[in-house]
Coordinates of C-alpha atoms in Angstrom, one line a residue:
M4 CA 0.0 0.0 0.0
R5 CA 1.0 3.6 -0.5
L6 CA 1.6 6.1 2.4
R7 CA -1.0 8.4 0.8
A8 CA -3.7 5.8 1.6
L9 CA -3.1 6.2 5.3
L10 CA -4.3 9.8 5.2
D11 CA -7.4 8.8 3.4
T12 CA -8.5 6.6 6.4
D13 CA -10.0 9.0 9.0
A14 CA -10.3 6.2 11.6
L15 CA -6.5 6.1 11.9
G16 CA -6.3 9.7 13.2
L17 CA -3.0 10.4 11.4
K18 CA -1.8 14.0 10.7
L19 CA 1.0 14.6 8.2
L20 CA 3.8 16.8 9.7
G21 CA 6.3 16.6 6.9
G22 CA 7.3 14.7 3.7
E23 CA 4.3 15.3 1.5
E24 CA 6.5 14.8 -1.6
E25 CA 7.3 11.2 -0.4
L26 CA 3.7 10.0 0.0
D27 CA 3.9 7.6 -2.9
R28 CA 6.3 5.4 -1.0
T29 CA 5.2 1.8 -0.6
V30 CA 4.5 0.3 2.8
R31 CA 5.5 -3.3 3.1
G32 CA 5.0 -3.8 6.9
V33 CA 4.6 -2.1 10.2
M34 CA 6.8 -2.1 13.4
T35 CA 6.3 -0.5 16.8
T36 CA 9.5 0.4 18.7
D37 CA 10.8 2.6 21.5
L38 CA 14.4 1.4 21.2
R39 CA 17.1 4.1 20.6
D40 CA 18.6 1.9 17.8
P41 CA 16.0 -0.5 16.3
S42 CA 18.1 -1.1 13.1
R43 CA 18.6 -4.8 13.8
Y44 CA 14.9 -5.4 13.5
L45 CA 14.3 -3.3 10.3
S46 CA 14.4 -4.7 6.7
G47 CA 13.1 -1.6 4.8
G48 CA 9.7 -0.4 3.8
E49 CA 8.1 -0.4 7.3
L50 CA 5.9 2.2 8.8
V51 CA 7.6 2.7 12.2
L52 CA 5.3 3.5 15.2
T53 CA 6.9 5.0 18.3
G54 CA 5.7 6.4 21.6
L55 CA 8.9 8.5 21.9
A56 CA 10.0 6.8 25.1
W57 CA 13.5 6.7 23.5
R58 CA 13.7 10.5 23.5
R59 CA 15.4 12.2 26.6
D60 CA 16.2 15.5 25.0
S61 CA 16.3 17.3 21.6
T62 CA 19.7 15.8 20.7
D63 CA 18.2 12.3 20.5
S64 CA 16.0 12.9 17.5
E65 CA 18.8 13.3 14.9
P66 CA 20.5 9.9 15.4
F67 CA 17.2 8.1 15.7
V68 CA 15.8 9.4 12.4
R69 CA 19.2 8.8 10.7
I70 CA 19.1 5.1 11.7
L71 CA 15.5 4.8 10.3
A72 CA 16.5 6.6 7.0
Q73 CA 19.5 4.4 6.5
A74 CA 17.4 1.3 7.1
G75 CA 15.0 2.4 4.3
V76 CA 11.8 2.6 6.3
A77 CA 8.8 4.2 4.5
A78 CA 7.7 6.6 7.3
L79 CA 7.6 7.4 11.0
A80 CA 4.4 7.8 13.0
A81 CA 4.9 9.4 16.5
G82 CA 2.2 9.1 19.2
E83 CA 0.9 12.2 21.1
A84 CA -0.2 10.3 24.1
E85 CA 3.1 10.6 26.0
L86 CA 4.5 14.1 25.2
G87 CA 1.5 15.8 23.6
D88 CA 2.5 17.5 20.4
V89 CA 5.4 15.9 18.4
P90 CA 8.6 17.7 19.3
E91 CA 9.9 20.2 16.7
D92 CA 13.4 18.7 16.8
L93 CA 11.9 15.4 15.6
V94 CA 10.0 17.2 12.8
S95 CA 13.2 19.0 11.7
A96 CA 15.3 15.7 11.7
C97 CA 12.7 14.0 9.5
V98 CA 12.7 16.9 7.0
R99 CA 16.5 16.7 6.8
H100 CA 16.5 13.0 6.0
R101 CA 13.4 13.2 3.8
L102 CA 11.5 10.8 6.0
P103 CA 7.7 11.3 6.1
L104 CA 6.4 12.0 9.6
F105 CA 2.9 11.5 10.9
A106 CA 1.4 12.4 14.3
V107 CA -0.9 9.8 15.9
H108 CA -3.8 11.2 18.0
E109 CA -3.8 10.1 21.6
S110 CA -7.2 8.4 21.1
V111 CA -5.9 6.0 18.5
A112 CA -4.1 2.8 19.6
F113 CA -1.0 1.7 17.7
A114 CA -2.7 -1.8 17.5
S115 CA -5.5 -0.3 15.3
I116 CA -2.9 1.2 12.9
T117 CA -1.0 -2.1 12.8
E118 CA -4.1 -4.2 12.1
H119 CA -5.1 -1.8 9.3
V120 CA -1.7 -1.8 7.6
V121 CA -1.2 -5.6 7.9
R122 CA -4.7 -6.3 6.4
Q123 CA -4.1 -3.9 3.5
V124 CA -0.6 -5.2 2.7
S125 CA -1.7 -8.8 3.0
G126 CA -4.6 -8.3 0.6
E127 CA -2.4 -6.5 -1.9
R128 CA 0.2 -9.3 -1.7
A129 CA -2.5 -11.9 -2.3
G130 CA -3.7 -10.0 -5.3
D131 CA -0.1 -9.7 -6.7
L132 CA 0.5 -13.4 -6.0
A133 CA -2.8 -14.3 -7.7
A134 CA -1.5 -12.5 -10.8
V135 CA 1.7 -14.4 -10.6
V136 CA -0.2 -17.7 -10.3
D137 CA -2.3 -16.9 -13.3
R138 CA 0.7 -15.9 -15.4
H139 CA 2.5 -19.0 -14.2
R140 CA -0.5 -21.2 -15.1
R141 CA -0.6 -19.8 -18.6
M142 CA 3.1 -20.5 -19.0
M143 CA 2.7 -24.1 -17.7
T144 CA -0.2 -24.7 -20.1
S145 CA 1.7 -23.5 -23.1
G146 CA 4.9 -25.3 -22.4
P147 CA 7.3 -26.6 -19.8
A148 CA 8.4 -23.1 -18.7
G149 CA 7.8 -21.6 -15.3
G150 CA 9.7 -24.0 -13.0
G151 CA 6.9 -26.3 -11.9
P152 CA 4.8 -26.0 -8.8
D153 CA 7.8 -25.4 -6.5
V154 CA 8.0 -21.8 -7.7
V155 CA 4.5 -20.9 -6.7
L156 CA 4.8 -22.8 -3.4
D157 CA 7.9 -20.7 -2.7
L158 CA 5.8 -17.6 -3.4
L159 CA 3.1 -18.7 -1.0
G160 CA 5.8 -19.1 1.6
S161 CA 7.7 -15.8 1.0
D162 CA 4.7 -13.5 0.2
L163 CA 1.8 -14.9 2.3
D164 CA 3.8 -16.8 4.9
L165 CA 2.0 -20.0 4.0
R166 CA 4.0 -23.3 4.0
A167 CA 2.5 -25.7 1.5
W168 CA 3.3 -29.1 0.0
V169 CA 2.0 -31.3 -2.9
L170 CA 1.4 -34.9 -1.9
S171 CA 0.4 -38.0 -3.8
P172 CA -2.6 -40.1 -2.5
T173 CA 0.0 -42.5 -0.9
G174 CA 1.7 -39.6 0.9
R175 CA 4.8 -39.2 -1.3
L176 CA 6.2 -35.7 -1.2
I177 CA 6.0 -34.3 -4.8
A178 CA 6.8 -30.6 -4.3
G179 CA 7.2 -28.3 -1.4
S180 CA 8.1 -24.7 -0.4
K181 CA 11.7 -24.2 0.5
V182 CA 10.7 -21.1 2.5
G183 CA 10.0 -21.3 6.3
G184 CA 11.5 -24.6 7.3
P185 CA 12.4 -28.2 6.3
D186 CA 10.2 -30.6 4.3
L187 CA 7.5 -32.6 6.0
P188 CA 8.7 -35.9 7.6
A189 CA 7.4 -39.1 5.8
D190 CA 5.1 -40.1 8.7
L191 CA 3.4 -36.7 8.6
C192 CA 3.0 -36.9 4.8
S193 CA 1.3 -40.3 5.2
A194 CA -1.0 -39.0 8.0
L195 CA -2.0 -36.0 5.9
A196 CA -2.7 -38.2 2.9
A197 CA -4.8 -40.5 5.0
E198 CA -6.8 -37.5 6.4
H199 CA -7.4 -36.3 2.9
L200 CA -8.6 -39.6 1.5
A201 CA -10.9 -40.2 4.5
A202 CA -12.4 -36.7 4.0
A203 CA -12.8 -37.2 0.3
R204 CA -14.7 -40.5 0.8
T205 CA -17.4 -38.6 2.7
G206 CA -18.2 -36.6 -0.4
R207 CA -17.5 -33.2 1.3
R208 CA -16.0 -30.4 -0.8
G209 CA -12.5 -29.3 0.0
P210 CA -10.6 -27.7 1.5
Y211 CA -10.6 -30.3 4.4
R212 CA -9.4 -28.8 7.7
V213 CA -7.5 -31.1 10.1
T214 CA -5.3 -30.8 13.1
L215 CA -2.3 -33.1 13.7
G216 CA -0.6 -32.6 17.0
S217 CA -1.0 -28.9 17.6
T218 CA -0.8 -27.8 14.0
A219 CA -3.7 -27.0 11.7
Y220 CA -3.6 -27.9 8.0
S221 CA -6.0 -27.3 5.1
L222 CA -6.1 -29.9 2.4
F223 CA -7.1 -28.9 -1.1
P224 CA -7.8 -31.7 -3.7
V225 CA -5.8 -31.5 -7.0
R226 CA -7.9 -32.9 -9.8
G227 CA -6.3 -33.6 -13.2
G228 CA -7.7 -33.0 -16.6
G229 CA -9.6 -29.9 -15.6
R230 CA -12.1 -32.2 -13.9
S231 CA -14.6 -30.6 -11.6
P232 CA -15.7 -32.2 -8.3
Q233 CA -18.9 -33.3 -10.1
A234 CA -17.2 -34.8 -13.1
A235 CA -16.7 -38.3 -11.6
R236 CA -20.0 -40.3 -11.2
D237 CA -18.6 -41.9 -8.0
V238 CA -15.8 -40.5 -5.8
R239 CA -14.3 -44.0 -5.7
E240 CA -13.4 -43.7 -9.4
T241 CA -10.7 -41.0 -8.5
V242 CA -10.1 -41.0 -4.8
L243 CA -7.0 -43.2 -5.0
S244 CA -5.4 -41.1 -7.8
D245 CA -5.9 -37.4 -6.9
W246 CA -3.0 -35.4 -5.6
L247 CA -3.5 -32.9 -2.7
L248 CA -2.2 -29.5 -1.7
A249 CA -1.5 -29.4 2.1
V250 CA -1.3 -25.9 3.6
E251 CA -0.1 -25.3 7.1
A252 CA -3.0 -23.0 8.1
D253 CA -6.7 -23.2 9.0
A254 CA -8.6 -22.0 6.0
G255 CA -11.9 -21.8 8.0
D256 CA -11.7 -18.0 8.4
W257 CA -10.1 -17.1 5.1
P258 CA -11.7 -14.5 2.8
E259 CA -12.9 -15.7 -0.6
E260 CA -10.0 -14.0 -2.4
R261 CA -7.5 -16.2 -0.6
L262 CA -9.5 -19.3 -1.1
D263 CA -9.7 -18.5 -4.8
L264 CA -5.9 -18.0 -4.9
L265 CA -5.3 -21.5 -3.5
Q266 CA -7.8 -23.0 -5.9
G267 CA -5.7 -21.3 -8.7
V268 CA -2.6 -23.0 -7.3
T269 CA -4.3 -26.4 -7.4
Q270 CA -5.2 -25.8 -11.0
L271 CA -1.6 -25.1 -11.8
I272 CA -0.5 -28.2 -10.0
A273 CA -3.1 -30.1 -12.0
V274 CA -1.4 -29.0 -15.2
E275 CA 1.9 -30.5 -13.9
R276 CA 0.0 -33.7 -13.0
D277 CA -1.5 -33.9 -16.5
R278 CA 1.9 -33.4 -18.1
R279 CA 3.3 -36.2 -15.9
D280 CA 0.6 -38.5 -17.1
A281 CA 1.1 -37.6 -20.7
A282 CA 4.8 -38.4 -20.3
R283 CA 3.9 -41.9 -19.2
T284 CA 1.9 -42.6 -22.3
V285 CA 4.9 -44.2 -24.2
R286 CA 5.7 -46.5 -21.2
R287 CA 2.1 -47.5 -20.8
R288 CA 1.8 -48.4 -24.5
L289 CA 5.0 -50.4 -24.4
A290 CA 3.7 -52.3 -21.4
Q291 CA 0.4 -52.9 -23.1
E292 CA 2.1 -54.3 -26.2
V293 CA 4.3 -56.7 -24.2
L294 CA 1.4 -57.8 -22.1
E295 CA -0.7 -58.7 -25.1
L296 CA 2.2 -60.6 -26.7
V297 CA 2.7 -62.6 -23.5
Q298 CA -1.0 -63.3 -22.9
T299 CA -1.6 -64.4 -26.5
G300 CA 1.3 -66.9 -26.4
A301 CA 3.5 -65.1 -28.9
A302 CA 6.9 -66.6 -29.7
P303 CA 9.7 -65.7 -27.2
A304 CA 11.7 -64.1 -30.1
E305 CA 8.9 -61.7 -30.8
I306 CA 8.5 -60.8 -27.1
A307 CA 12.3 -60.3 -26.9
A308 CA 12.3 -58.0 -29.9
R309 CA 9.6 -55.8 -28.2
L310 CA 11.6 -55.8 -25.0
R311 CA 14.7 -54.6 -26.8
V312 CA 12.6 -51.6 -28.0
A313 CA 11.3 -51.0 -24.5
A314 CA 14.6 -51.3 -22.6
P315 CA 16.1 -48.0 -23.7
V316 CA 12.9 -46.2 -22.8
L317 CA 12.5 -47.8 -19.4
L318 CA 16.2 -47.9 -18.5
P319 CA 17.8 -44.9 -20.1
G320 CA 21.5 -44.9 -20.1
L321 CA 22.0 -48.5 -19.1
G322 CA 23.5 -50.6 -21.9
A323 CA 23.0 -54.0 -20.2
A324 CA 19.8 -56.0 -20.9
P325 CA 17.7 -55.9 -17.8
H326 CA 16.0 -58.6 -15.8
W327 CA 12.3 -58.1 -15.3
Q328 CA 9.7 -58.5 -12.6
V329 CA 5.9 -58.5 -13.0
V330 CA 3.6 -56.9 -10.4
V331 CA -0.2 -57.4 -10.7
A332 CA -2.7 -55.2 -8.8
R333 CA -6.4 -55.2 -8.5
V334 CA -8.7 -52.5 -7.0
E335 CA -12.2 -53.8 -6.1
W336 CA -15.2 -52.2 -4.6
D337 CA -18.2 -53.8 -2.9
G338 CA -21.3 -53.8 -5.1
G339 CA -19.3 -53.6 -8.4
G340 CA -20.2 -51.1 -11.1
I341 CA -16.8 -49.4 -11.0
E342 CA -14.0 -50.6 -13.3
G343 CA -10.9 -50.5 -11.3
G344 CA -8.2 -51.1 -14.0
A345 CA -7.4 -47.5 -14.6
V346 CA -7.3 -46.7 -10.9
A347 CA -5.1 -49.7 -10.3
Q348 CA -2.8 -48.6 -13.1
S349 CA -2.3 -45.1 -11.6
L350 CA -2.0 -46.5 -8.1
L351 CA 0.5 -49.1 -9.1
E352 CA 2.7 -46.5 -10.8
E353 CA 2.6 -44.6 -7.5
I354 CA 3.2 -47.6 -5.2
L355 CA 6.2 -48.8 -7.2
V356 CA 8.0 -45.4 -6.7
D357 CA 10.5 -45.3 -3.8
P358 CA 8.5 -43.4 -1.1
L359 CA 11.7 -41.4 -0.2
T360 CA 11.9 -40.2 -3.8
T361 CA 10.6 -36.6 -4.4
G362 CA 9.5 -34.8 -7.5
P363 CA 6.7 -35.2 -10.0
E364 CA 8.4 -37.7 -12.3
P365 CA 10.5 -40.2 -10.5
A366 CA 8.7 -43.2 -12.1
D367 CA 10.5 -43.1 -15.4
R368 CA 11.4 -46.7 -15.3
I369 CA 8.0 -48.2 -14.6
A370 CA 5.5 -49.3 -17.3
V371 CA 2.0 -50.3 -16.3
A372 CA -0.8 -51.6 -18.5
H373 CA -4.4 -52.3 -17.4
T374 CA -7.2 -54.5 -18.6
G375 CA -10.6 -54.7 -16.8
D376 CA -10.1 -54.5 -13.1
E377 CA -6.4 -55.5 -13.2
A378 CA -3.2 -53.6 -13.7
V379 CA 0.1 -55.3 -14.7
A380 CA 3.4 -53.6 -14.2
L381 CA 6.5 -54.5 -16.1
L382 CA 9.3 -53.6 -13.8
P383 CA 12.8 -53.7 -15.3
L384 CA 15.8 -54.4 -13.1
P385 CA 19.4 -53.8 -14.2
A386 CA 21.0 -57.1 -14.9
V387 CA 23.8 -56.4 -12.4
S388 CA 21.2 -56.3 -9.6
A389 CA 20.1 -59.8 -10.3
E390 CA 23.4 -61.5 -10.8
H391 CA 22.7 -64.2 -8.3
D392 CA 19.4 -66.0 -8.6
G393 CA 17.2 -63.0 -9.1
S394 CA 14.9 -64.0 -6.3
E395 CA 15.9 -61.5 -3.6
E396 CA 17.4 -58.6 -5.5
G397 CA 14.2 -57.1 -6.8
L398 CA 11.0 -55.8 -5.3
L399 CA 9.8 -57.7 -2.2
A400 CA 6.0 -58.0 -1.7
D401 CA 6.2 -57.8 2.1
R402 CA 7.9 -54.3 1.9
L403 CA 5.9 -53.0 -1.0
L404 CA 2.9 -51.6 1.0
E405 CA 4.6 -50.6 4.3
A406 CA 4.7 -46.9 3.5
V407 CA 1.3 -46.6 1.8
R408 CA -0.9 -48.9 3.9
R409 CA -2.3 -46.1 6.2
P410 CA -3.5 -43.7 3.5
L411 CA -4.8 -46.4 1.2
S412 CA -6.8 -48.0 4.0
A413 CA -8.4 -44.6 4.7
G414 CA -9.3 -44.2 1.0
L415 CA -10.7 -47.7 0.7
D416 CA -12.9 -47.1 3.8
E417 CA -15.1 -50.1 4.4
D418 CA -16.0 -51.1 0.9
G419 CA -12.8 -51.3 -1.1
R420 CA -9.8 -53.6 -1.4
V421 CA -6.3 -53.4 -3.0
T422 CA -4.5 -56.6 -3.6
L423 CA -1.1 -57.1 -5.2
G424 CA 1.1 -60.0 -6.4
V425 CA 4.8 -59.9 -7.2
S426 CA 6.7 -62.4 -9.3
A427 CA 10.3 -63.4 -9.1
A428 CA 12.8 -61.7 -11.4
V429 CA 13.3 -63.4 -14.8
H430 CA 16.2 -62.9 -17.2
S431 CA 14.6 -63.5 -20.6
A432 CA 11.5 -63.2 -22.7
E433 CA 10.8 -66.9 -22.1
G434 CA 10.2 -66.3 -18.5
L435 CA 7.7 -63.5 -18.7
R436 CA 4.7 -65.7 -19.2
G437 CA 5.5 -67.7 -16.1
A438 CA 6.2 -64.4 -14.2
L439 CA 2.8 -63.0 -15.2
E440 CA 1.0 -66.2 -14.0
E441 CA 3.1 -66.2 -10.9
A442 CA 2.2 -62.6 -10.0
R443 CA -1.5 -63.3 -10.6
H444 CA -1.4 -66.4 -8.4
A445 CA 0.4 -64.4 -5.7
R446 CA -2.3 -61.7 -5.9
R447 CA -5.0 -64.4 -5.4
V448 CA -3.2 -65.6 -2.3
A449 CA -3.2 -61.9 -1.1
A450 CA -6.9 -61.7 -1.8
A451 CA -7.6 -64.6 0.4
R452 CA -6.2 -62.8 3.4
P453 CA -8.2 -60.4 5.6
G454 CA -7.6 -56.7 5.4
R455 CA -8.1 -53.8 2.9
V456 CA -4.6 -53.7 1.6
C457 CA -2.7 -57.0 1.0
A458 CA 0.2 -58.2 -1.0
A459 CA 1.9 -61.6 -1.6
G460 CA 5.1 -62.5 -3.3
H461 CA 6.5 -65.4 -5.3
Q462 CA 8.2 -66.8 -2.2
E463 CA 4.8 -67.8 -0.8
L464 CA 4.1 -69.9 -3.9
A465 CA 7.4 -71.8 -3.7
S466 CA 5.8 -74.9 -2.2
H467 CA 2.9 -75.0 -4.6
V468 CA 2.9 -73.4 -8.1
L469 CA 6.7 -73.4 -8.7
L470 CA 6.9 -77.1 -7.8
L471 CA 4.0 -78.3 -9.9
P472 CA 6.2 -79.3 -12.9
F473 CA 8.2 -81.6 -10.6
V474 CA 5.2 -83.5 -9.2
P475 CA 5.0 -87.1 -10.5
D476 CA 2.2 -87.7 -12.9
D477 CA 0.6 -90.4 -10.8
V478 CA 0.5 -88.0 -7.8
R479 CA -1.0 -85.3 -9.9
R480 CA -3.7 -87.6 -11.2
A481 CA -4.5 -88.9 -7.7
F482 CA -4.7 -85.4 -6.2
T483 CA -7.0 -84.0 -9.0
A484 CA -9.2 -87.1 -9.1
R485 CA -9.8 -87.0 -5.3
L486 CA -11.0 -83.4 -5.5
L487 CA -12.5 -83.0 -9.0
D488 CA -13.9 -86.4 -10.0
P489 CA -17.0 -86.2 -7.6
L490 CA -17.8 -82.8 -9.3
R491 CA -17.3 -84.1 -12.8
D492 CA -19.5 -87.1 -12.2
Y493 CA -22.2 -84.9 -10.7
D494 CA -22.0 -82.5 -13.7
L495 CA -22.4 -85.4 -16.1
R496 CA -25.5 -86.7 -14.4
H497 CA -27.2 -83.4 -13.6
R498 CA -25.7 -80.8 -15.9
A499 CA -25.1 -78.7 -12.8
E500 CA -21.9 -77.0 -14.1
L501 CA -20.1 -77.3 -10.7
I502 CA -16.6 -77.2 -12.3
P503 CA -17.2 -74.0 -14.2
T504 CA -18.8 -72.5 -11.0
L505 CA -15.8 -73.5 -9.0
E506 CA -13.4 -72.0 -11.5
A507 CA -15.3 -68.7 -11.6
F508 CA -15.7 -68.6 -7.8
L509 CA -11.9 -68.9 -7.3
D510 CA -11.2 -66.4 -10.1
C511 CA -13.4 -63.9 -8.3
D512 CA -11.5 -64.5 -5.1
G513 CA -14.6 -65.8 -3.3
S514 CA -16.8 -62.7 -4.0
W515 CA -20.4 -63.8 -4.2
T516 CA -21.6 -60.7 -6.0
R517 CA -18.9 -60.7 -8.7
C518 CA -19.1 -64.4 -9.3
A519 CA -22.9 -64.4 -9.6
N520 CA -22.7 -61.4 -12.1
R521 CA -20.1 -63.3 -14.1
L522 CA -22.2 -66.5 -14.3
H523 CA -25.5 -64.6 -14.7
L524 CA -26.9 -66.3 -11.7
H525 CA -28.9 -65.2 -8.7
V526 CA -26.7 -65.2 -5.6
N527 CA -28.8 -67.8 -3.9
T528 CA -28.3 -70.2 -6.9
L529 CA -24.5 -69.6 -6.6
R530 CA -24.7 -70.4 -2.9
Y531 CA -26.5 -73.6 -3.6
R532 CA -23.9 -74.7 -6.1
V533 CA -21.0 -73.9 -3.8
G534 CA -22.7 -75.7 -1.0
R535 CA -23.1 -78.8 -3.3
I536 CA -19.3 -78.6 -4.1
E537 CA -18.5 -78.5 -0.4
Q538 CA -20.8 -81.4 0.3
L539 CA -19.5 -83.6 -2.5
T540 CA -15.8 -83.0 -1.6
S541 CA -16.0 -82.5 2.2
R542 CA -14.1 -79.2 1.8
D543 CA -14.8 -75.7 2.9
L544 CA -14.4 -72.9 0.3
S545 CA -14.2 -70.3 3.0
R546 CA -10.8 -71.8 4.1
L547 CA -7.6 -70.6 2.3
E548 CA -6.1 -74.1 2.4
D549 CA -9.1 -75.6 0.6
K550 CA -9.2 -72.8 -1.9
L551 CA -5.6 -73.4 -2.7
D552 CA -6.1 -77.2 -3.1
F553 CA -9.0 -76.6 -5.5
F554 CA -6.9 -74.0 -7.4
L555 CA -4.0 -76.4 -7.8
A556 CA -6.2 -79.3 -8.8
L557 CA -7.8 -77.3 -11.5
R558 CA -4.4 -76.1 -12.7
M559 CA -3.0 -79.6 -12.8
S560 CA -6.1 -81.2 -14.5

């Protein structure tokens, strides 16, 4: 604000005593002092308020004013409550140093002037910053100029004293202000992401206000693609993929102008998010092509040729042919109706990033495809990291979800599940088909466990799937006959389709609703068939051990 504006506000009770030609100076803050030398506390541009307690005689005014002028203050306002009229020696000193001087009527409290100046300056800074944000957003939209969200977050910190961070839905720190202190610790990032996901599941509009410890935060959703809060038919379609802007402040009493400013910041961050997703297009397409070749039984030479194309993109700068792991993820919601493949793809890309890695694009060596409710990640490993047997050098399932379990559980609430399976590392195209099947089997093992977020690795299949080729034929025949022959005989006599029902039930991980929908049956009919299966085999399909036995029998038959 300008000094001139102070005289236009009658409630402040200010009278100009000198410096009329300097009234276009800008006021950037306010300070009250009665120190003889306040220079250590001045940074320039302040309106200095003083009660003149520092003045003992007329010789004190000159050095005091000289100190203020050298510090670059905007003006001096002297109160009349202590000495009555402002001393003439102070007026003369201000004239010599071209420092505007105001007299403050004894009925006006310094606190009233301070509050007025701070409110005006803060409002103008917010307006200036809003213009910066708008200009920055236009730059970001037209090209990669502007420096990314970190620049605007730094402006929030320096101009509005707001510390802010961009977090992924799993609590990974993507960007943050370098002004005002260190980055958030990982556990606090995870807690904020969990609070955001839990609030988003309620359907409330942001910002969401939370208090962790003794600190208040306001959480603003960041929605990609210009999507409005009403664009998604169901919040579950996007809750596990939206970023958030966490601000260390309580936005409950903010004016509309400041809320609009922060919404502008979220739109700018959304531009960066969309750019990041666009950059992943090539990797996603490569993963889709490899997945289709593997699933359709293409020749290993054809798959190897596609991998040679993919390797430079997924492992830039590494000349050695990589080893590969496959990770399979599924996101499922009670009641169905929501295809989880795209959500699982975005979530898997996030989960496979090292949680200690910061920045918007650390996942440049991950390729994820999706089909239906399932996402499949092709994870390259430098060959040097799998020189031994490849089984322990790559990604381990039991460590995969440690850092993200808390926020994901909040987002899944009581009606969603995330299950993952991880294969062993393979060193050639010939091994990818087996790795894909291995990861899918491991995911089914994870799905059989209780909990909203579960993962299983290839180590947990070592005594079953990996050993099947070495089981003697007579043992395989005896095992499958004992479990499946009663069902086959019953199907022949009654056309009951118990074997197809069993296969579908296991493939749906024991979900009555999804299995009934797949088979176009009423749930009661499905329950009758499963009951008949259990009666004929003396097994219990609610037990993991019996599910695995049936699964293995079907696979070996």
